[in-house]
CSV table of C-alpha atoms and ligand atoms in Angstrom, one decimal:
chain,number,residue,atom,x,y,z
A,91,MET,CA,0.0,0.0,0.0
A,92,THR,CA,1.3,3.5,-0.8
A,93,GLU,CA,1.5,6.1,1.9
A,94,ASP,CA,-1.4,8.0,0.3
A,95,GLU,CA,-3.6,5.0,0.4
A,96,LEU,CA,-2.7,4.4,4.1
A,97,ILE,CA,-3.5,8.0,5.0
A,98,ALA,CA,-6.8,7.8,3.2
A,99,LEU,CA,-7.8,4.6,5.0
A,100,ASP,CA,-6.8,6.1,8.3
A,101,LYS,CA,-8.9,9.1,7.8
A,102,GLN,CA,-11.8,6.9,6.7
A,103,HIS,CA,-11.7,4.4,9.6
A,104,CYS,CA,-9.4,5.2,12.5
A,105,TRP,CA,-10.4,7.3,15.5
A,106,HIS,CA,-7.4,8.6,17.4
A,107,PRO,CA,-7.2,9.3,21.2
A,108,PHE,CA,-7.5,12.8,22.5
A,109,THR,CA,-7.6,14.0,18.9
A,110,VAL,CA,-9.6,16.7,17.2
A,111,GLN,CA,-10.7,14.4,14.4
A,112,GLN,CA,-12.0,17.2,12.3
A,113,GLU,CA,-8.5,18.7,12.0
A,114,TRP,CA,-6.9,15.3,11.6
A,115,CYS,CA,-9.2,14.4,8.7
A,116,ALA,CA,-8.9,17.8,7.0
A,117,GLU,CA,-7.7,17.5,3.4
A,118,GLN,CA,-4.4,19.3,3.9
A,119,PHE,CA,-3.3,17.4,7.1
A,120,ARG,CA,-0.8,14.6,6.5
A,121,PRO,CA,-0.5,12.3,9.5
A,122,ILE,CA,2.9,10.7,10.2
A,123,ILE,CA,2.7,6.9,9.9
A,124,LEU,CA,5.5,5.3,11.9
A,125,GLU,CA,6.8,2.1,10.5
A,126,SER,CA,10.0,1.1,12.3
A,127,GLY,CA,12.2,2.0,15.2
A,128,SER,CA,15.7,1.4,16.5
A,129,GLY,CA,17.1,2.7,19.8
A,130,VAL,CA,15.8,6.3,20.4
A,131,TRP,CA,14.9,6.6,16.7
A,132,LEU,CA,11.5,6.2,14.9
A,133,GLN,CA,11.1,6.1,11.1
A,134,ASP,CA,8.0,6.9,9.1
A,135,THR,CA,6.6,5.5,5.9
A,136,ALA,CA,8.3,8.4,4.0
A,137,GLY,CA,11.7,7.4,5.3
A,138,GLN,CA,12.0,10.4,7.7
A,139,ARG,CA,13.8,9.7,11.1
A,140,TYR,CA,12.8,11.3,14.4
A,141,LEU,CA,14.3,11.0,17.8
A,142,ASP,CA,11.5,9.8,20.1
A,143,LEU,CA,11.5,12.7,22.5
A,144,ASN,CA,8.5,11.6,24.5
A,145,SER,CA,9.4,7.9,24.6
A,146,SER,CA,6.3,6.9,22.7
A,147,ILE,CA,3.9,8.5,25.1
A,148,TRP,CA,6.1,8.0,28.2
A,149,THR,CA,6.5,4.2,27.8
A,150,ASN,CA,9.8,3.4,26.1
A,151,ILE,CA,12.8,2.7,28.4
A,152,HIS,CA,15.7,1.1,26.5
A,153,GLY,CA,14.9,2.1,23.0
A,154,HIS,CA,12.9,0.5,20.1
A,155,ALA,CA,13.6,-2.9,18.7
A,156,HIS,CA,16.1,-3.7,21.5
A,157,PRO,CA,17.8,-7.0,20.6
A,158,TYR,CA,17.6,-8.3,24.2
A,159,ILE,CA,13.9,-7.7,24.6
A,160,ASN,CA,13.2,-8.9,21.1
A,161,ALA,CA,15.1,-12.1,21.9
A,162,ALA,CA,13.1,-12.6,25.1
A,163,LEU,CA,9.9,-12.1,23.2
A,164,GLN,CA,10.8,-14.4,20.4
A,165,ASN,CA,11.8,-17.1,22.9
A,166,GLN,CA,8.5,-16.7,24.9
A,167,MET,CA,6.5,-16.6,21.6
A,168,GLN,CA,7.9,-20.1,20.8
A,169,GLN,CA,6.7,-21.3,24.2
A,170,LEU,CA,3.3,-19.6,24.8
A,171,ALA,CA,1.9,-16.3,23.7
A,172,HIS,CA,-1.1,-16.2,26.1
A,173,SER,CA,-2.8,-18.3,28.8
A,174,SER,CA,-5.2,-17.5,31.5
A,175,PHE,CA,-4.1,-16.3,34.9
A,176,LEU,CA,-7.5,-17.2,36.2
A,177,GLY,CA,-7.2,-20.8,37.2
A,178,TYR,CA,-3.6,-21.1,36.1
A,179,SER,CA,-0.2,-19.4,36.5
A,180,ASN,CA,2.6,-18.9,34.1
A,181,VAL,CA,6.4,-18.9,34.3
A,182,PRO,CA,7.2,-15.3,33.3
A,183,ALA,CA,4.5,-13.8,35.5
A,184,ILE,CA,5.7,-15.6,38.6
A,185,LYS,CA,9.3,-14.5,38.0
A,186,LEU,CA,8.2,-10.9,37.3
A,187,ALA,CA,6.1,-10.7,40.5
A,188,ALA,CA,9.0,-11.8,42.6
A,189,LYS,CA,11.3,-9.4,40.8
A,190,LEU,CA,9.0,-6.4,41.3
A,191,VAL,CA,8.6,-7.1,45.0
A,192,SER,CA,12.4,-7.4,45.4
A,193,TYR,CA,12.8,-3.6,44.8
A,194,PHE,CA,11.1,-2.8,48.1
A,195,ALA,CA,12.0,-3.6,51.7
A,196,PRO,CA,10.8,-7.0,52.9
A,197,ASN,CA,7.3,-7.0,54.2
A,198,THR,CA,6.3,-3.8,52.5
A,199,LEU,CA,4.9,-4.1,49.0
A,200,SER,CA,4.8,-7.8,48.8
A,201,ARG,CA,1.8,-8.7,46.5
A,202,VAL,CA,1.4,-8.1,42.8
A,203,PHE,CA,-1.9,-8.0,40.9
A,204,PHE,CA,-1.4,-7.8,37.1
A,205,SER,CA,-3.6,-5.9,34.6
A,206,ASP,CA,-3.1,-4.2,31.3
A,207,ASP,CA,-2.7,-0.4,31.4
A,208,GLY,CA,-2.0,2.4,33.8
A,209,SER,CA,-5.7,3.1,34.1
A,210,THR,CA,-6.5,-0.5,35.1
A,211,ALA,CA,-3.6,-0.5,37.6
A,212,VAL,CA,-5.2,2.5,39.3
A,213,GLU,CA,-8.7,1.0,38.9
A,214,CYS,CA,-7.5,-2.2,40.7
A,215,ALA,CA,-6.0,-0.2,43.5
A,216,LEU,CA,-9.3,1.7,44.0
A,217,ARG,CA,-11.4,-1.4,43.9
A,218,MET,CA,-9.1,-3.3,46.3
A,219,CYS,CA,-9.1,-0.3,48.6
A,220,LEU,CA,-12.9,0.0,48.7
A,221,GLN,CA,-13.3,-3.7,49.3
A,222,TYR,CA,-10.5,-3.7,51.9
A,223,TRP,CA,-12.5,-1.3,54.0
A,224,GLN,CA,-15.7,-3.2,53.5
A,225,GLN,CA,-14.0,-6.3,54.8
A,226,SER,CA,-12.2,-4.4,57.6
A,227,GLY,CA,-15.3,-3.0,59.5
A,228,GLN,CA,-15.1,0.5,58.0
A,229,PRO,CA,-17.4,0.4,55.0
A,230,GLU,CA,-18.1,4.1,55.3
A,231,ARG,CA,-14.6,4.8,54.0
A,232,ASN,CA,-15.6,5.1,50.3
A,233,VAL,CA,-14.3,8.6,49.4
A,234,PHE,CA,-11.0,9.2,47.6
A,235,VAL,CA,-8.9,12.3,47.9
A,236,ALA,CA,-6.8,13.4,44.9
A,237,PHE,CA,-5.0,16.5,43.8
A,238,ASP,CA,-6.1,19.3,41.4
A,239,ASN,CA,-4.7,18.6,37.9
A,240,CYS,CA,-3.8,15.0,38.7
A,241,TYR,CA,-4.2,12.4,36.0
A,242,HIS,CA,-4.7,8.7,36.7
A,243,GLY,CA,-6.1,7.3,33.5
A,244,ASP,CA,-9.2,7.2,31.3
A,245,THR,CA,-11.3,4.2,32.4
A,246,LEU,CA,-14.3,5.4,34.3
A,247,GLY,CA,-12.9,4.6,37.8
A,248,ALA,CA,-9.5,6.1,37.1
A,249,ALA,CA,-11.1,9.1,35.4
A,250,GLY,CA,-13.3,9.6,38.5
A,251,LEU,CA,-10.1,10.8,40.2
A,252,GLY,CA,-9.0,13.0,37.4
A,253,GLY,CA,-8.3,16.6,38.3
A,254,VAL,CA,-7.8,18.1,34.8
A,255,SER,CA,-11.1,19.8,34.1
A,256,THR,CA,-11.0,19.8,30.3
A,257,PHE,CA,-10.9,16.0,30.3
A,258,PHE,CA,-13.0,15.1,33.3
A,259,LYS,CA,-15.5,17.8,34.0
A,260,ARG,CA,-18.3,16.0,32.3
A,261,LEU,CA,-17.7,12.8,34.3
A,262,LYS,CA,-18.1,14.6,37.7
A,263,SER,CA,-21.2,12.8,38.8
A,264,TRP,CA,-20.3,9.4,37.6
A,265,GLY,CA,-18.9,6.8,39.9
A,266,PHE,CA,-17.6,7.4,43.4
A,267,GLU,CA,-17.1,10.5,45.5
A,268,CYS,CA,-13.7,12.2,45.1
A,269,VAL,CA,-12.5,15.3,46.9
A,270,HIS,CA,-9.9,17.3,45.1
A,271,VAL,CA,-7.4,19.4,47.0
A,272,LYS,CA,-5.0,22.0,45.6
A,273,ASP,CA,-2.0,21.2,47.8
A,274,LEU,CA,-0.8,20.0,51.1
A,275,GLN,CA,-2.1,23.0,52.9
A,276,GLU,CA,-5.6,22.5,51.6
A,277,LEU,CA,-5.3,18.8,52.4
A,278,ARG,CA,-4.8,19.7,56.0
A,279,THR,CA,-8.0,21.8,56.1
A,280,LEU,CA,-10.2,18.8,55.4
A,281,GLU,CA,-12.8,18.4,58.1
A,282,ALA,CA,-12.6,15.4,60.4
A,283,SER,CA,-16.0,14.3,59.2
A,284,VAL,CA,-14.5,13.9,55.7
A,285,CYS,CA,-11.3,12.3,56.8
A,286,GLN,CA,-13.2,9.6,58.6
A,287,ARG,CA,-14.8,8.7,55.3
A,288,VAL,CA,-11.6,8.7,53.2
A,289,ALA,CA,-10.6,5.3,51.7
A,290,ALA,CA,-7.3,6.5,50.3
A,291,LEU,CA,-5.3,9.5,49.2
A,292,VAL,CA,-4.2,9.0,45.6
A,293,ILE,CA,-1.1,10.8,44.3
A,294,GLU,CA,1.5,10.8,41.5
A,295,PRO,CA,4.3,10.8,44.1
A,296,VAL,CA,7.1,12.7,42.5
A,297,VAL,CA,5.8,14.5,39.4
A,298,GLN,CA,2.4,15.2,37.9
A,299,GLY,CA,3.0,14.5,34.2
A,300,VAL,CA,-0.2,15.8,32.7
A,301,ASN,CA,0.0,18.9,35.0
A,302,GLN,CA,2.8,20.2,32.7
A,303,MET,CA,5.4,18.2,34.6
A,304,HIS,CA,4.8,19.7,38.0
A,305,VAL,CA,7.5,18.3,40.3
A,306,TRP,CA,6.5,18.0,44.0
A,307,SER,CA,8.9,19.3,46.6
A,308,LYS,CA,11.0,16.7,48.4
A,309,ASP,CA,9.1,16.9,51.7
A,310,THR,CA,5.8,16.1,50.1
A,311,LEU,CA,5.7,12.3,50.7
A,312,PRO,CA,6.6,12.4,54.4
A,313,GLN,CA,3.9,15.0,54.9
A,314,ILE,CA,1.4,13.0,52.9
A,315,ASP,CA,2.2,9.9,54.8
A,316,ALA,CA,1.8,11.8,58.2
A,317,TRP,CA,-1.6,13.1,57.0
A,318,ALA,CA,-2.8,9.7,55.9
A,319,LYS,CA,-1.7,8.1,59.2
A,320,ALA,CA,-3.6,10.8,61.1
A,321,ALA,CA,-6.7,10.4,58.9
A,322,GLY,CA,-6.5,6.6,59.2
A,323,CYS,CA,-6.7,6.1,55.4
A,324,LYS,CA,-4.6,4.3,52.9
A,325,LEU,CA,-2.1,5.7,50.4
A,326,ILE,CA,-2.1,5.0,46.6
A,327,TYR,CA,0.9,6.0,44.6
A,328,ASP,CA,0.5,6.2,40.8
A,329,GLU,CA,4.0,5.7,39.4
A,330,VAL,CA,2.7,4.7,36.0
A,331,MET,CA,4.8,7.4,34.4
A,332,SER,CA,7.6,8.0,37.0
A,333,GLY,CA,8.4,4.4,37.5
A,334,PHE,CA,11.3,2.4,36.0
A,335,GLY,CA,14.2,4.8,36.2
A,336,ARG,CA,12.7,7.9,34.6
A,337,SER,CA,12.9,10.0,37.7
A,338,GLY,CA,16.6,8.9,38.3
A,339,TYR,CA,15.4,6.3,40.9
A,340,MET,CA,14.1,2.9,39.9
A,341,PHE,CA,10.8,4.2,41.5
A,342,GLY,CA,10.4,7.8,42.5
A,343,CYS,CA,9.1,6.8,45.9
A,344,LEU,CA,12.3,5.0,46.8
A,345,GLU,CA,14.1,8.3,47.2
A,346,SER,CA,12.0,9.4,50.2
A,347,GLY,CA,11.6,5.9,51.5
A,348,VAL,CA,8.0,6.6,52.2
A,349,LEU,CA,6.1,3.6,50.7
A,350,PRO,CA,2.4,3.5,50.0
A,351,ASP,CA,-0.2,0.8,50.7
A,352,PHE,CA,-0.7,0.5,46.9
A,353,LEU,CA,1.7,1.2,44.1
A,354,CYS,CA,0.4,1.4,40.5
A,355,LEU,CA,2.9,0.6,37.6
A,356,ALA,CA,2.5,0.4,33.9
A,357,LYS,CA,3.9,2.3,30.9
A,358,GLY,CA,7.6,1.5,31.3
A,359,LEU,CA,7.0,-1.9,33.0
A,360,SER,CA,7.3,-3.8,29.7
A,361,GLY,CA,10.0,-1.4,28.5
A,362,GLY,CA,7.2,0.2,26.6
A,363,TYR,CA,6.7,-2.9,24.4
A,364,LEU,CA,3.4,-4.3,25.4
A,365,PRO,CA,0.4,-3.3,27.5
A,366,LEU,CA,1.1,-4.6,31.0
A,367,ALA,CA,0.4,-3.2,34.4
A,368,ALA,CA,0.9,-4.1,38.0
A,369,THR,CA,-0.7,-3.0,41.3
A,370,LEU,CA,1.5,-3.8,44.2
A,371,CYS,CA,0.1,-3.8,47.7
A,372,ARG,CA,1.0,-4.5,51.3
A,373,GLU,CA,0.4,-7.9,52.8
A,374,GLU,CA,-2.1,-6.3,55.3
A,375,ILE,CA,-4.3,-5.4,52.4
A,376,TYR,CA,-4.1,-8.8,50.9
A,377,ALA,CA,-4.8,-10.5,54.2
A,378,ALA,CA,-8.3,-8.8,54.4
A,379,PHE,CA,-9.2,-10.8,51.2
A,380,LEU,CA,-8.5,-14.2,52.8
A,381,GLY,CA,-11.5,-16.3,53.9
A,382,LYS,CA,-13.6,-19.3,53.0
A,383,ARG,CA,-15.3,-19.3,49.6
A,384,GLU,CA,-18.8,-18.6,51.1
A,385,GLU,CA,-17.5,-15.5,52.9
A,386,LEU,CA,-17.2,-13.9,49.5
A,387,LYS,CA,-14.0,-12.0,50.4
A,388,THR,CA,-12.5,-12.8,47.0
A,389,PHE,CA,-11.2,-10.0,44.8
A,390,PHE,CA,-13.7,-10.5,42.0
A,391,TYR,CA,-11.7,-8.6,39.3
A,392,GLY,CA,-9.6,-9.5,36.3
A,393,HIS,CA,-9.0,-9.1,32.6
A,394,SER,CA,-8.7,-11.6,29.8
A,395,PHE,CA,-5.0,-10.7,29.3
A,396,THR,CA,-4.0,-10.4,32.9
A,397,ALA,CA,-0.4,-11.5,33.4
A,398,ASN,CA,0.1,-12.1,29.7
A,399,PRO,CA,3.3,-14.2,29.3
A,400,LEU,CA,4.6,-12.1,26.4
A,401,GLY,CA,4.2,-8.9,28.3
A,402,CYS,CA,5.7,-10.4,31.4
A,403,SER,CA,8.8,-11.7,29.5
A,404,ALA,CA,9.3,-8.3,27.9
A,405,ALA,CA,9.1,-6.8,31.4
A,406,LEU,CA,11.7,-9.3,32.9
A,407,ALA,CA,14.1,-8.5,30.0
A,408,ASN,CA,13.4,-4.8,30.6
A,409,LEU,CA,14.4,-5.1,34.3
A,410,GLU,CA,17.4,-7.2,33.5
A,411,LEU,CA,18.6,-4.5,31.1
A,412,PHE,CA,18.8,-2.0,33.9
A,413,GLU,CA,21.6,-4.0,35.4
A,414,ILE,CA,23.2,-5.1,32.2
A,415,GLN,CA,23.4,-1.6,30.7
A,416,ASN,CA,23.7,0.3,34.0
A,417,THR,CA,20.7,2.4,33.0
A,418,LEU,CA,20.3,4.5,36.1
A,419,GLN,CA,23.9,5.7,35.8
A,420,ASN,CA,23.1,6.8,32.2
A,421,VAL,CA,20.0,8.6,33.4
A,422,GLN,CA,22.1,10.6,35.9
A,423,GLN,CA,24.7,11.6,33.3
A,424,ARG,CA,22.2,12.4,30.5
A,425,ALA,CA,19.9,14.3,33.0
A,426,ALA,CA,22.9,16.5,34.0
A,427,GLN,CA,23.8,17.1,30.3
A,428,LEU,CA,20.2,18.0,29.6
A,429,ALA,CA,20.0,20.4,32.6
A,430,GLY,CA,23.2,22.1,31.5
A,431,GLY,CA,22.1,22.5,27.9
A,432,ILE,CA,18.6,23.9,28.9
A,433,GLU,CA,20.3,26.3,31.3
A,434,LEU,CA,22.1,27.9,28.4
A,435,LEU,CA,19.0,28.0,26.2
A,436,ARG,CA,17.0,29.6,29.0
A,437,ARG,CA,19.5,32.4,29.2
A,438,ARG,CA,19.4,33.0,25.5
A,439,TYR,CA,15.7,32.7,25.0
A,440,ALA,CA,14.6,34.2,28.4
A,441,GLU,CA,11.5,35.8,26.9
A,442,LEU,CA,10.3,32.6,25.3
A,443,ILE,CA,11.0,30.1,28.1
A,444,VAL,CA,8.9,30.7,31.2
A,445,ASP,CA,10.0,27.7,33.3
A,446,TRP,CA,11.9,24.4,33.2
A,447,ARG,CA,11.0,21.5,35.4
A,448,GLN,CA,13.1,18.4,35.5
A,449,LEU,CA,13.4,15.2,37.5
A,450,GLY,CA,15.9,12.7,36.0
A,451,LEU,CA,14.9,12.3,32.3
A,452,ILE,CA,11.4,13.8,32.9
A,453,GLY,CA,11.5,17.3,31.6
A,454,GLY,CA,9.0,20.0,30.9
A,455,LEU,CA,10.0,23.2,29.0
A,456,GLN,CA,7.3,25.8,29.6
A,457,LEU,CA,7.0,28.4,26.9
A,458,CYS,CA,5.3,31.7,27.1
A,459,SER,CA,1.6,31.5,26.4
A,460,SER,CA,-0.4,33.4,23.8
A,461,GLU,CA,-4.1,34.2,24.5
A,462,GLN,CA,-4.9,30.9,22.9
A,463,SER,CA,-3.2,28.8,25.5
A,464,GLY,CA,-1.6,25.6,24.0
A,465,ALA,CA,-1.0,27.2,20.6
A,466,ASN,CA,2.6,28.0,21.3
A,467,GLY,CA,3.2,24.5,22.5
A,468,ARG,CA,1.8,23.0,19.3
A,469,ALA,CA,3.7,25.5,17.1
A,470,MET,CA,6.9,24.6,18.8
A,471,CYS,CA,6.4,20.9,18.5
A,472,GLU,CA,5.9,21.4,14.7
A,473,LEU,CA,9.2,23.2,14.6
A,474,LEU,CA,10.9,20.4,16.6
A,475,MET,CA,9.5,17.9,14.1
A,476,GLN,CA,11.4,19.8,11.4
A,477,GLN,CA,14.5,19.2,13.5
A,478,GLY,CA,13.9,15.5,13.7
A,479,LEU,CA,12.6,15.6,17.3
A,480,ALA,CA,9.2,14.0,17.9
A,481,THR,CA,7.4,15.1,21.0
A,482,ARG,CA,4.1,16.5,22.2
A,483,PRO,CA,3.1,19.5,24.3
A,484,VAL,CA,1.0,19.6,27.4
A,485,MET,CA,-0.6,23.0,26.9
A,486,ASP,CA,2.5,25.3,26.3
A,487,THR,CA,4.9,22.9,28.0
A,488,ILE,CA,7.1,20.8,25.7
A,489,VAL,CA,7.6,17.3,27.0
A,490,ILE,CA,11.3,16.3,27.0
A,491,MET,CA,11.4,12.6,28.0
A,492,PRO,CA,13.7,10.5,25.8
A,493,PRO,CA,14.2,6.8,26.2
A,494,LEU,CA,16.6,6.2,29.1
A,495,CYS,CA,19.2,4.6,26.7
A,496,ILE,CA,19.8,8.0,25.0
A,497,SER,CA,23.6,8.5,24.4
A,498,ALA,CA,25.6,11.7,24.9
A,499,ALA,CA,25.7,12.4,21.2
A,500,GLU,CA,21.9,11.8,20.9
A,501,MET,CA,21.3,14.2,23.8
A,502,GLN,CA,23.5,16.7,22.0
A,503,PHE,CA,21.3,16.3,18.9
A,504,VAL,CA,18.2,17.0,21.1
A,505,LEU,CA,19.8,20.2,22.5
A,506,GLN,CA,20.9,21.4,19.0
A,507,GLY,CA,17.4,20.7,17.6
A,508,LEU,CA,15.8,22.6,20.5
A,509,GLU,CA,18.1,25.6,19.9
A,510,GLN,CA,17.2,25.6,16.2
A,511,ALA,CA,13.5,25.3,16.9
A,512,LEU,CA,13.6,28.1,19.5
A,513,GLU,CA,15.5,30.3,17.1
A,514,ALA,CA,12.8,29.7,14.4
A,515,PHE,CA,10.1,30.3,17.0
A,516,ALA,CA,11.7,33.6,18.1
A,517,ARG,CA,11.7,34.7,14.4
A,518,GLN,CA,8.1,33.7,14.0
A,519,SER,CA,6.8,35.5,17.1
B,165,PLP,C1,-0.5,7.4,31.4
B,165,PLP,C2,-0.8,7.5,32.9
B,165,PLP,C3,-1.9,6.8,33.4
B,165,PLP,C4,-2.8,5.9,32.5
B,165,PLP,O1,-2.1,4.9,31.9
B,165,PLP,P1,-2.7,4.2,30.6
B,165,PLP,O2,-1.7,3.1,30.3
B,165,PLP,O3,-2.7,5.3,29.5
B,165,PLP,O4,-4.1,3.7,30.9
B,165,PLP,C5,-2.2,6.8,34.7
B,165,PLP,N1,-1.4,7.6,35.5
B,165,PLP,C6,-0.4,8.3,35.1
B,165,PLP,C7,0.4,9.1,36.1
B,165,PLP,C8,-0.1,8.3,33.8
B,165,PLP,O5,1.0,9.1,33.3
């Protein structure tokens, strides 16, 4: 099929996420169709190469078509592509559960429940938490507390927590009760009558990605933990984006040492290869679900592809590569290189760049806003595309989140492309 034919069929039959379809399908718009990838690079059907500067929507870890992960998948594919985790177990899932638990102190996060996406990882935590309280003599605890501008996914339950009004306003009355707070200060003003009904506080513990890469201050988690203990509620951390080395730590929460009752993981879990998610919880939570069949304490939840063997074998290979390739050290070095380069650009383009937020290889470059907020972000990303840098804006913040395997030379390519694009942007505006 020619590229023109593919584009015509896409416009005729595909429906893209979070997309203004009317613009996408307009005659003059030519969508990019990606065909192959290698390391940090993506290639489209026209043969153009782009550096994957948002890690394929925040998922990719060690690059595309990594020979080690490919080999693990090929090997697993010869054995078994899928089987049911309901009624059976499978080899890669068992190994992966044990490996995930090993990152945390003994007797903390010791149980793993698999699902498919970040949203379902969060959904599981919510459902487990509600049922936990029902089975622990406090069924009135059925309210969740979340932060303004938080993002926890798009299934109805996860979206019920969502704090970004453009996305979630219309869902407000669906599902469960969720109280949103602006910050820690507002959290502390919650009335005792509310606190007594809180099932859990849900937080992206180190950085709120969709909130234009808002980085929490270092003392946030200890304070959150103290509040939750006082309120008697549980803590759910959503490290769907920040997990697996991106923050500079294997998991962002390991820096503070304040562990939650539930930890939600997805995106980078399989190295960004396949949809796979995990909800980790404490043994105390799990214990509340033990009982005789007729007591109906079972967690009645699951998906057809729960603990998919291919996804789990990609995840195991992904985790092994962290050790083989010394990935966290590369993150440190490339993060420092990025910070230094951005510092120079901020000085040169002080009127254009309003702010820079960074944690490890999670970066948000906030540009000045026009009246039509978001327009500058989109314009800048088009200029970056011309420099061979593929990323997306969140409003007027440019996401700078390359795969963790990025080399020094490739990071230099990013910084040079950014400079060229900023120069062109300055000339335009
Ligand atoms: C992407 C994301 C989700 C949702 O994950 P999906 O795999 O897209 O369902 C949830 N929480 C955070 C913090 C995310 O970045």
